[in-house]
Amino acid sequence: MNLSYPFQKKRLWLYFCLLMAGSSVSAAPVTPGMFETKTQPEPPTTSQPVKPDCVDDELELPNQTLQRQCSHVIAHGNLHIDYSMAKAAATLLDRFIKKHPEEKKIERCVVLTPEGGNVDEQIKTYNTKTSSYNKTHTIFLLLGKGVKTPVDPMQPESCPTVKPVFAGSDNPPVLPPPATWQDSFNIKHSIVLEPGQKLIGVPVDVSHSRLAEGYYVSIKRKITTKINCFNYRYKSMKITKDSFITLKGKGIFVTGITNAFGVNDSLSVYETCGGYFKEKVRDVTAQEAHQQIIRVEIDPTSLHTPTSTAMIDISNNELFQIQQPAISIALKKSDGETAAIQSDWLFDQTFVRTKGNHIYSCRSVAGKEPLAPAFVADFTYVDYAPEPGKVHTLDLQNNLIITHKNSAADITLSTHADATLTGNHLQAIGDSLYGVALTGGTHDGTPARTFRLEDNTVSGFRTALLLNGSLRLALNSNDLLGLQRAIERGEWKLYPVALSGDSHNTYQKGVQHPCQNLDSEAVTGSITFQDGTSCPDTGNDPTPSTTRLPDYH
């Protein structure tokens, strides 16, 4: 192609500029190996790489942008990443950097594609072969086919039958992803992210391999078993049980992931203990093999201090609950029974932020046990600080949760802890007991566990909010559309509840007593609903409908 002379001059200037800035215009050759790392002699280590002033956005090539964003350290394992894929990854990284300016470092990137291997083993291999110092501030970029399940929140009853769709599947394949790509990344055990690591799904269009806006990258966990034989006879079978993703430590971020495929898979297991003839043992279901989709274990006493304001960030994922909670959060127990923190070491950090996730329970086939709540967080701890201070445990923001005969969320706090729920839409299909269970403590005196709820919609459940124990509750502009009541006391009714809020909360039309079983003697403060109804009220409820579900951690 013949280029005009002015454009040639700009390209030459760009080439010279990037060389002076320590960037590479062309990718280095990849040698065989699980992970090959391209590095420059002195990659930046103290701050996020800054684009040189002389670089024009229209002239910097996507692979150059990606290298700059990753501090010129990219492990790509014998992969060919074309223009469109590099641009998709660079675009998402640019958004991450802009949305998280407090993240001072991206020191290296690992690019993976769904070629048939087990992505959890690939990440484990990388972490095993890499020093602790170099593992921190690593971003794993999962380049895969963009997929989503287009559930309409206004028609939640259609959720069980909506099928996943691929981005661009209605268009002819002009520049499709490589034929070796599978629909999902395979998982054998669990993807384990260590402190400071990020997992970002980069969904691409199956027609042009461009960034697929509003889609996710699929992960699929295999059902695996081990047969034990004795004297050439079948003795027992062990099912490999684990979560899809396990987050340990601080400074971890997960986004752009879905588990839309295989929610109700099963595996026919055979044994050959007696020789070459196969004997069927039985079918193993997904409910038996899979645990949480994302399991979080926070160690607040860890020496690793993340630069982010949240220790764990789970944002913009599409998660299908199978049996146990889709997201389960707990603190690491220091002595096997109790989690310990020092609030004066936390520097106003939030334990967990979950934002913009779509969580569905509607496609899981009921197993022997009832479905756990879709989201469970247990922030029970002992604070060893000389003067225990406030601890902000949870930001639950703008999430959509559609349940099927189970509850949406169960959140437990310790003394001096608080949690914020803002802009969430929680919808039940079928007979579900409660939308959100808020659990405080069992102590006398002024409640110190604080829940703040603002602009949430909780509908279709028997009870919108279930209150257990001693707590503070601040309600502003929520639609608490429980079919029988808006707010109900559950366990430990004699312990005090402090209630406050504005006059913009609503309850389900036709409900006579939205706060029927709140004992006014154990409640200080009150709220007035939008129609003028006061809460608590003086009604008596002889048949309370809601009980606490078992502990699912």
Coordinates of C-alpha atoms in Angstrom, one line a residue:
M1 CA 0.0 0.0 0.0
N2 CA 1.4 3.4 -0.9
L3 CA 1.3 5.9 1.9
S4 CA 1.3 9.7 1.6
Y5 CA 4.5 11.4 2.6
P6 CA 3.0 13.3 5.6
F7 CA 1.6 10.0 7.0
Q8 CA 5.0 8.3 6.5
K9 CA 6.6 11.1 8.5
K10 CA 4.1 10.7 11.3
R11 CA 4.8 6.9 11.4
L12 CA 8.6 7.5 11.4
W13 CA 8.1 10.0 14.3
L14 CA 5.9 7.5 16.1
Y15 CA 8.5 4.8 15.7
F16 CA 11.3 7.1 17.0
C17 CA 9.1 8.3 19.9
L18 CA 8.2 4.7 21.0
L19 CA 11.8 3.6 20.8
M20 CA 12.9 6.5 23.0
A21 CA 10.0 5.7 25.4
G22 CA 11.2 2.1 25.8
S23 CA 8.3 0.6 23.9
S24 CA 8.4 -2.0 21.2
V25 CA 6.7 -1.5 17.8
S26 CA 6.6 -5.2 16.9
A27 CA 6.1 -8.2 19.0
A28 CA 9.1 -10.4 19.8
P29 CA 9.1 -13.9 18.5
V30 CA 7.5 -16.5 20.8
T31 CA 9.4 -19.5 21.7
P32 CA 7.8 -22.8 22.7
G33 CA 6.7 -23.1 26.4
M34 CA 3.7 -22.7 28.6
F35 CA 4.4 -19.0 29.3
E36 CA 6.8 -16.9 27.3
T37 CA 7.4 -13.5 28.8
K38 CA 8.4 -10.4 26.7
T39 CA 10.3 -7.9 28.8
Q40 CA 12.2 -4.7 28.4
P41 CA 15.5 -4.2 30.3
E42 CA 14.0 -1.8 32.9
P43 CA 10.2 -2.1 33.1
P44 CA 8.5 0.5 35.3
T45 CA 7.8 -0.9 38.8
T46 CA 6.6 2.1 40.8
S47 CA 3.6 3.4 38.9
Q48 CA 1.2 2.7 36.1
P49 CA 3.0 3.2 32.7
V50 CA 2.1 6.5 31.2
K51 CA 1.6 7.0 27.4
P52 CA 4.3 9.3 26.0
D53 CA 3.0 12.7 25.0
C54 CA 4.1 12.2 21.4
V55 CA 1.9 9.1 20.9
D56 CA -1.3 9.8 18.9
D57 CA -4.2 7.5 19.9
E58 CA -5.0 6.9 16.3
L59 CA -1.4 5.8 15.5
E60 CA -0.4 3.7 18.5
L61 CA -1.1 0.1 17.4
P62 CA -3.2 -2.1 19.8
N63 CA -0.4 -4.5 20.6
Q64 CA 1.8 -1.5 21.5
T65 CA -1.0 -0.1 23.7
L66 CA -1.3 -3.5 25.4
Q67 CA 2.4 -3.7 26.0
R68 CA 2.5 -0.2 27.5
Q69 CA -0.5 -1.0 29.8
C70 CA 1.2 -4.2 31.0
S71 CA 4.5 -2.5 31.8
H72 CA 6.0 -4.2 28.7
V73 CA 5.7 -7.6 30.4
I74 CA 3.2 -9.9 28.6
A75 CA 3.1 -13.7 29.1
H76 CA 1.2 -15.1 26.2
G77 CA 2.2 -18.7 25.9
N78 CA 2.7 -19.4 22.2
L79 CA -0.4 -17.5 21.2
H80 CA -1.1 -15.4 18.2
I81 CA -3.1 -12.3 19.1
D82 CA -4.4 -10.4 16.1
Y83 CA -5.2 -6.7 15.7
S84 CA -8.9 -7.0 16.8
M85 CA -8.1 -9.1 19.9
A86 CA -5.3 -6.9 21.0
K87 CA -7.5 -3.9 20.6
A88 CA -10.3 -5.6 22.7
A89 CA -7.9 -6.4 25.5
A90 CA -6.3 -2.9 25.4
T91 CA -9.8 -1.3 25.5
L92 CA -10.9 -3.2 28.6
L93 CA -7.5 -2.5 30.3
D94 CA -7.9 1.2 29.6
R95 CA -11.3 1.2 31.2
F96 CA -10.0 -0.7 34.2
I97 CA -7.2 1.8 34.7
K98 CA -9.6 4.8 34.4
K99 CA -12.2 3.3 36.7
H100 CA -9.5 2.3 39.2
P101 CA -7.1 5.2 39.4
E102 CA -6.0 4.0 42.8
E103 CA -4.5 0.9 41.2
K104 CA -0.9 2.2 40.9
K105 CA 0.6 -0.9 39.3
I106 CA 0.0 -3.3 36.4
E107 CA 3.3 -5.0 36.3
R108 CA 2.5 -7.9 33.9
C109 CA -0.3 -9.5 32.0
V110 CA -0.9 -13.2 31.2
V111 CA -3.1 -13.8 28.1
L112 CA -5.0 -17.0 27.9
T113 CA -7.4 -18.4 25.2
P114 CA -9.8 -21.4 25.3
E115 CA -7.8 -23.9 23.4
G116 CA -8.9 -26.9 25.4
G117 CA -6.6 -26.9 28.4
N118 CA -7.6 -26.4 32.0
V119 CA -7.3 -22.7 32.8
D120 CA -7.1 -23.3 36.5
E121 CA -4.0 -25.5 36.0
Q122 CA -2.5 -22.9 33.6
I123 CA -2.8 -20.2 36.2
K124 CA -1.6 -22.5 39.0
T125 CA 1.5 -23.3 36.8
Y126 CA 2.2 -19.6 36.3
N127 CA 1.9 -18.9 40.0
T128 CA 4.0 -21.9 41.0
K129 CA 6.9 -20.9 38.6
T130 CA 6.8 -17.2 39.5
S131 CA 8.2 -15.5 42.5
S132 CA 5.9 -14.0 45.1
Y133 CA 7.1 -10.5 44.2
N134 CA 6.4 -11.0 40.5
K135 CA 3.0 -12.6 41.0
T136 CA 1.5 -9.5 42.6
H137 CA -0.1 -6.9 40.3
T138 CA -0.6 -9.6 37.6
I139 CA -3.6 -9.4 35.3
F140 CA -4.9 -12.6 33.7
L141 CA -6.7 -11.7 30.5
L142 CA -9.1 -14.4 29.3
L143 CA -9.7 -13.9 25.6
G144 CA -12.7 -15.9 24.6
K145 CA -16.0 -15.9 22.7
G146 CA -18.5 -13.4 24.0
V147 CA -21.6 -14.9 25.4
K148 CA -24.5 -13.7 27.6
T149 CA -27.9 -14.9 28.7
P150 CA -30.4 -12.2 27.8
V151 CA -32.8 -12.4 30.7
D152 CA -35.3 -9.6 30.8
P153 CA -35.6 -8.3 34.5
M154 CA -39.1 -7.2 33.6
Q155 CA -40.1 -10.8 32.8
P156 CA -38.2 -12.8 35.4
E157 CA -40.5 -15.8 34.9
S158 CA -38.8 -16.4 31.5
C159 CA -35.4 -16.8 33.2
P160 CA -35.4 -20.7 33.4
T161 CA -35.8 -21.0 29.6
V162 CA -33.6 -18.2 28.2
K163 CA -30.6 -19.7 26.4
P164 CA -27.1 -18.2 26.1
V165 CA -26.2 -16.4 22.9
F166 CA -22.9 -15.6 21.3
A167 CA -22.0 -12.1 20.3
G168 CA -22.2 -11.8 16.5
S169 CA -23.7 -15.2 15.9
D170 CA -26.4 -13.7 13.7
N171 CA -23.8 -12.3 11.3
P172 CA -21.6 -14.1 8.7
P173 CA -18.1 -15.0 10.0
V174 CA -15.9 -12.3 8.4
L175 CA -12.9 -12.6 10.7
P176 CA -13.9 -15.2 13.4
P177 CA -11.8 -16.4 16.3
P178 CA -9.4 -19.3 15.6
A179 CA -11.2 -22.6 14.9
T180 CA -9.3 -24.2 17.9
W181 CA -11.2 -22.0 20.3
Q182 CA -13.8 -23.7 22.5
D183 CA -16.9 -22.1 23.7
S184 CA -15.7 -22.0 27.3
F185 CA -12.5 -22.1 29.4
N186 CA -12.3 -25.5 31.2
I187 CA -11.7 -25.8 34.9
K188 CA -10.7 -29.0 36.6
H189 CA -10.5 -27.9 40.2
S190 CA -10.8 -24.1 40.9
I191 CA -9.2 -21.0 39.6
V192 CA -7.2 -19.6 42.5
L193 CA -6.2 -16.0 42.5
E194 CA -3.5 -14.8 44.9
P195 CA -3.1 -11.4 46.5
G196 CA -3.0 -8.5 44.1
Q197 CA -4.1 -10.5 41.0
K198 CA -6.9 -9.7 38.6
L199 CA -9.0 -11.9 36.3
I200 CA -10.6 -10.0 33.4
G201 CA -12.7 -11.7 30.7
V202 CA -12.2 -10.2 27.3
P203 CA -15.2 -11.2 25.2
V204 CA -14.9 -11.0 21.4
D205 CA -17.5 -11.1 18.6
V206 CA -17.5 -14.5 16.8
S207 CA -18.0 -12.7 13.5
H208 CA -15.2 -10.1 13.6
S209 CA -13.2 -11.0 16.7
R210 CA -14.0 -7.4 18.0
L211 CA -14.7 -6.5 21.6
A212 CA -18.2 -7.7 22.4
E213 CA -19.8 -5.0 24.6
G214 CA -22.1 -6.3 27.2
Y215 CA -21.0 -9.9 26.9
Y216 CA -18.9 -12.2 29.1
V217 CA -16.3 -15.0 28.7
S218 CA -17.5 -18.4 29.7
I219 CA -15.9 -20.7 32.2
K220 CA -17.1 -24.3 32.7
R221 CA -16.0 -26.6 35.5
K222 CA -15.7 -30.3 34.7
I223 CA -17.4 -33.0 36.8
T224 CA -14.6 -35.4 37.8
T225 CA -14.5 -38.4 40.0
K226 CA -12.0 -41.0 41.2
I227 CA -12.9 -44.7 41.5
N228 CA -11.3 -46.8 44.3
C229 CA -11.1 -50.5 43.8
F230 CA -10.3 -53.3 46.3
N231 CA -9.6 -56.9 45.2
Y232 CA -10.7 -56.2 41.7
R233 CA -14.1 -55.0 43.0
Y234 CA -15.6 -51.5 43.1
K235 CA -15.2 -50.0 46.6
S236 CA -16.0 -46.3 46.5
M237 CA -16.1 -43.2 44.4
K238 CA -14.8 -39.7 45.3
I239 CA -16.3 -36.6 43.6
T240 CA -14.0 -33.7 43.1
K241 CA -15.9 -30.8 44.8
D242 CA -14.7 -27.2 44.6
S243 CA -15.8 -23.7 43.6
F244 CA -15.2 -22.3 40.1
I245 CA -13.1 -19.4 41.3
T246 CA -11.4 -19.0 44.7
L247 CA -10.1 -15.6 45.9
K248 CA -7.6 -15.6 48.7
G249 CA -5.9 -12.5 50.1
K250 CA -6.4 -8.9 49.2
G251 CA -6.3 -6.7 46.1
I252 CA -8.1 -9.2 43.9
F253 CA -10.5 -8.2 41.0
V254 CA -12.8 -10.4 38.9
T255 CA -14.9 -9.1 36.0
G256 CA -16.4 -10.3 32.7
I257 CA -17.0 -13.9 33.6
T258 CA -20.0 -16.2 33.1
N259 CA -20.7 -19.8 33.9
A260 CA -23.8 -20.0 31.5
F261 CA -23.0 -23.5 30.2
G262 CA -23.3 -26.8 32.2
V263 CA -25.4 -25.6 35.1
N264 CA -27.4 -28.8 35.0
D265 CA -24.8 -31.2 33.5
S266 CA -24.3 -34.7 34.8
L267 CA -21.6 -37.4 34.3
S268 CA -22.2 -41.1 33.9
V269 CA -19.5 -42.8 36.0
Y270 CA -18.3 -46.3 35.1
E271 CA -15.8 -48.6 36.9
T272 CA -13.5 -51.2 35.4
C273 CA -12.2 -52.7 38.7
G274 CA -12.9 -56.3 37.5
G275 CA -11.1 -56.0 34.2
Y276 CA -12.0 -54.6 30.8
F277 CA -15.7 -54.5 31.2
K278 CA -17.3 -51.3 32.3
E279 CA -19.9 -51.3 35.0
K280 CA -22.0 -48.2 35.5
V281 CA -21.7 -46.8 39.1
R282 CA -24.2 -44.0 38.8
D283 CA -24.8 -40.5 37.4
V284 CA -23.1 -37.6 39.2
T285 CA -24.9 -34.2 39.0
A286 CA -23.6 -30.7 38.8
Q287 CA -25.2 -30.1 42.2
E288 CA -23.0 -32.8 43.8
A289 CA -19.7 -31.7 42.1
H290 CA -19.8 -27.9 42.0
Q291 CA -19.8 -25.6 45.0
Q292 CA -19.8 -21.8 44.9
I293 CA -19.2 -20.0 41.6
I294 CA -17.0 -17.4 43.4
R295 CA -15.7 -18.2 46.9
V296 CA -14.0 -15.4 48.8
E297 CA -11.7 -15.9 51.8
I298 CA -10.4 -12.7 53.1
D299 CA -7.4 -12.5 55.4
P300 CA -7.6 -9.0 56.9
T301 CA -4.3 -9.6 58.8
S302 CA -2.3 -10.2 55.6
L303 CA 0.8 -8.1 55.1
H304 CA -0.2 -7.5 51.5
T305 CA -1.9 -4.1 51.4
P306 CA -3.8 -3.5 48.1
T307 CA -3.8 -0.1 46.5
S308 CA -7.5 -0.4 45.8
T309 CA -10.1 0.9 48.2
A310 CA -11.7 -2.6 48.3
M311 CA -9.8 -5.7 49.2
I312 CA -11.9 -7.8 46.8
D313 CA -13.8 -6.4 43.8
I314 CA -16.3 -8.6 42.0
S315 CA -17.9 -6.6 39.2
N316 CA -19.9 -7.1 36.0
N317 CA -20.1 -10.9 36.0
E318 CA -23.0 -13.2 35.0
L319 CA -23.3 -16.0 37.5
F320 CA -25.7 -19.0 37.6
Q321 CA -26.1 -20.5 41.0
I322 CA -26.0 -24.3 41.1
Q323 CA -26.6 -25.4 44.7
Q324 CA -24.5 -23.5 47.1
P325 CA -24.3 -19.6 47.0
A326 CA -23.2 -18.1 43.7
I327 CA -21.0 -15.8 45.7
S328 CA -19.9 -16.8 49.2
I329 CA -17.7 -14.4 51.4
A330 CA -16.1 -15.1 54.7
L331 CA -13.1 -14.1 56.7
K332 CA -10.2 -16.5 57.2
K333 CA -10.4 -18.0 60.6
S334 CA -7.1 -17.6 62.5
D335 CA -7.6 -20.3 65.0
G336 CA -9.9 -22.5 63.0
E337 CA -13.0 -21.1 64.6
T338 CA -12.8 -17.3 64.8
A339 CA -11.6 -14.7 62.3
A340 CA -9.4 -12.0 63.8
I341 CA -8.9 -8.4 62.6
Q342 CA -7.2 -5.2 63.8
S343 CA -9.4 -2.4 62.6
D344 CA -6.7 0.2 63.1
W345 CA -4.7 -1.6 60.3
L346 CA -7.4 -1.4 57.7
F347 CA -7.0 2.3 56.7
D348 CA -10.7 2.7 55.8
Q349 CA -10.7 -0.1 53.3
T350 CA -13.8 -1.9 52.2
F351 CA -13.6 -5.7 52.5
V352 CA -15.7 -6.5 49.4
R353 CA -17.3 -4.6 46.6
T354 CA -19.7 -6.4 44.3
K355 CA -21.1 -4.2 41.6
G356 CA -23.1 -4.7 38.4
N357 CA -23.3 -8.5 38.6
H358 CA -26.2 -10.6 37.3
I359 CA -26.9 -13.6 39.5
Y360 CA -29.5 -16.2 38.6
S361 CA -30.8 -19.2 40.6
C362 CA -33.5 -19.9 38.0
R363 CA -31.8 -22.5 35.9
S364 CA -30.6 -24.9 38.7
V365 CA -32.5 -28.2 39.0
A366 CA -33.5 -28.7 42.7
G367 CA -31.3 -31.3 44.4
K368 CA -31.7 -33.1 47.7
E369 CA -31.1 -29.9 49.7
P370 CA -32.9 -26.6 49.1
L371 CA -31.0 -23.9 47.3
A372 CA -28.8 -21.7 49.5
P373 CA -29.3 -17.9 49.3
A374 CA -27.7 -16.7 46.1
F375 CA -25.4 -14.3 47.9
V376 CA -23.9 -15.1 51.4
A377 CA -21.5 -12.9 53.3
D378 CA -20.4 -13.7 56.9
F379 CA -18.3 -10.9 58.4
T380 CA -18.0 -12.4 61.9
Y381 CA -14.8 -11.5 63.6
V382 CA -13.0 -10.5 66.8
D383 CA -11.3 -7.1 66.7
Y384 CA -8.0 -7.0 68.6
A385 CA -7.3 -3.3 68.0
P386 CA -6.6 -1.4 71.3
E387 CA -9.6 0.8 70.4
P388 CA -11.8 -1.0 67.9
G389 CA -13.0 1.2 65.1
K390 CA -15.6 1.1 62.3
V391 CA -15.1 -1.5 59.7
H392 CA -16.8 -1.1 56.3
T393 CA -17.4 -4.7 55.2
L394 CA -19.5 -4.6 52.0
D395 CA -20.6 -2.5 49.1
L396 CA -23.4 -4.3 47.2
Q397 CA -24.1 -2.0 44.3
N398 CA -26.4 -2.3 41.2
N399 CA -26.6 -6.0 41.2
L400 CA -29.5 -8.0 39.6
I401 CA -30.4 -11.2 41.5
I402 CA -33.3 -13.5 40.3
T403 CA -34.0 -16.4 42.6
H404 CA -36.1 -19.5 42.2
K405 CA -37.7 -20.6 45.5
N406 CA -34.6 -19.4 47.5
S407 CA -33.5 -16.2 49.1
A408 CA -31.4 -13.5 47.4
A409 CA -28.9 -12.5 50.1
D410 CA -27.8 -13.4 53.7
I411 CA -25.4 -10.9 55.4
T412 CA -24.0 -11.2 58.9
L413 CA -22.0 -8.4 60.6
S414 CA -19.9 -8.1 63.7
T415 CA -19.7 -5.2 66.2
H416 CA -18.7 -1.8 64.8
A417 CA -19.1 -3.2 61.2
D418 CA -21.4 -1.7 58.5
A419 CA -22.6 -2.7 55.1
T420 CA -24.2 -0.7 52.2
L421 CA -26.7 -2.0 49.7
T422 CA -27.4 0.5 46.9
G423 CA -29.4 0.2 43.7
N424 CA -29.9 -3.6 43.7
H425 CA -32.8 -5.4 42.1
L426 CA -33.8 -8.6 43.8
Q427 CA -36.6 -10.6 42.3
A428 CA -38.1 -14.0 43.3
I429 CA -39.7 -16.6 41.1
G430 CA -41.8 -19.1 43.0
D431 CA -42.4 -19.3 46.7
S432 CA -39.3 -17.7 48.4
L433 CA -39.1 -16.9 52.1
Y434 CA -37.2 -13.7 52.3
G435 CA -35.3 -11.3 50.0
V436 CA -32.4 -10.2 52.3
A437 CA -31.6 -11.5 55.8
L438 CA -29.6 -9.0 57.8
T439 CA -28.1 -10.4 60.9
G440 CA -26.5 -8.5 63.8
G441 CA -25.5 -9.6 67.2
T442 CA -26.9 -11.0 70.5
H443 CA -25.8 -8.3 73.0
D444 CA -27.7 -5.7 75.0
G445 CA -27.3 -2.0 74.7
T446 CA -27.0 0.2 71.6
P447 CA -26.8 -1.7 68.3
A448 CA -23.4 -1.2 66.6
R449 CA -23.9 -3.2 63.4
T450 CA -25.2 -0.9 60.7
F451 CA -26.9 -1.8 57.4
R452 CA -27.6 1.1 55.0
L453 CA -30.1 0.3 52.2
E454 CA -30.8 2.9 49.5
D455 CA -32.7 2.7 46.2
N456 CA -33.1 -1.1 46.2
T457 CA -36.1 -3.1 44.9
V458 CA -36.9 -6.4 46.6
S459 CA -40.0 -8.1 45.2
G460 CA -41.7 -11.5 44.9
F461 CA -40.5 -12.8 48.3
R462 CA -42.8 -13.4 51.3
T463 CA -40.8 -11.0 53.3
A464 CA -38.5 -8.3 51.8
L465 CA -36.2 -7.8 54.8
L466 CA -35.6 -10.3 57.6
L467 CA -33.9 -8.8 60.7
N468 CA -32.0 -11.0 63.1
G469 CA -30.5 -9.8 66.4
S470 CA -29.3 -6.4 67.4
L471 CA -28.6 -4.0 64.5
R472 CA -29.0 -0.5 63.1
L473 CA -31.0 -0.2 59.9
A474 CA -31.2 2.9 57.7
L475 CA -33.7 2.8 54.8
N476 CA -33.9 5.4 52.1
S477 CA -36.0 5.2 48.9
N478 CA -36.4 1.4 48.8
D479 CA -39.2 -0.7 47.2
L480 CA -39.7 -3.4 49.8
L481 CA -42.4 -5.4 47.9
G482 CA -42.7 -8.5 50.1
L483 CA -45.9 -10.3 49.3
Q484 CA -46.8 -10.6 53.0
R485 CA -44.7 -8.0 54.7
A486 CA -41.9 -5.5 54.0
I487 CA -39.9 -6.0 57.2
E488 CA -40.0 -8.9 59.7
R489 CA -38.1 -9.9 62.8
G490 CA -36.5 -13.3 62.6
E491 CA -34.3 -14.8 65.3
W492 CA -33.4 -13.0 68.6
K493 CA -36.4 -10.7 68.6
L494 CA -35.7 -9.3 72.1
Y495 CA -32.4 -7.6 71.0
P496 CA -32.7 -4.0 70.0
V497 CA -33.1 -2.7 66.5
A498 CA -32.5 1.0 65.7
L499 CA -34.6 2.0 62.7
S500 CA -34.3 5.2 60.6
G501 CA -34.9 6.4 57.1
D502 CA -36.7 8.8 54.7
S503 CA -40.4 8.8 53.7
H504 CA -39.7 7.4 50.2
N505 CA -39.8 3.7 51.0
T506 CA -42.7 1.7 49.6
Y507 CA -44.3 -1.7 50.3
Q508 CA -46.5 -4.1 48.3
K509 CA -49.9 -2.8 47.5
G510 CA -52.6 -4.8 49.4
V511 CA -50.4 -5.7 52.3
Q512 CA -52.2 -4.6 55.5
H513 CA -49.4 -4.6 58.0
P514 CA -46.0 -4.1 56.3
C515 CA -44.1 -4.4 59.6
Q516 CA -46.6 -6.6 61.4
N517 CA -44.4 -8.5 63.8
L518 CA -41.9 -5.8 64.8
D519 CA -42.1 -5.5 68.6
S520 CA -42.1 -1.8 69.2
E521 CA -40.6 -2.3 72.7
A522 CA -37.4 -3.7 71.0
V523 CA -37.3 -1.1 68.3
T524 CA -36.0 2.4 68.7
G525 CA -36.8 5.0 66.0
S526 CA -39.1 4.4 63.0
I527 CA -39.8 5.1 59.4
T528 CA -42.8 6.3 57.6
F529 CA -43.6 4.7 54.2
Q530 CA -44.5 6.8 51.2
D531 CA -48.3 6.3 51.9
G532 CA -48.0 7.5 55.5
T533 CA -47.9 4.1 57.1
S534 CA -45.7 3.9 60.2
C535 CA -43.2 1.2 60.8
P536 CA -43.2 -0.4 63.4
D537 CA -46.9 -0.8 63.7
T538 CA -49.1 -2.4 66.5
G539 CA -50.4 -5.4 64.6
N540 CA -49.9 -8.9 66.0
D541 CA -48.7 -11.8 63.7
P542 CA -49.8 -15.2 65.1
T543 CA -48.1 -17.2 62.3
P544 CA -44.7 -15.8 61.4
S545 CA -43.8 -17.1 57.9
T546 CA -40.0 -16.8 57.8
T547 CA -37.3 -18.8 59.5
R548 CA -33.6 -18.7 59.2
L549 CA -32.0 -21.1 56.7
P550 CA -28.9 -23.2 57.6
D551 CA -25.3 -21.9 57.5
Y552 CA -24.0 -22.3 53.9
H553 CA -20.4 -21.3 54.3

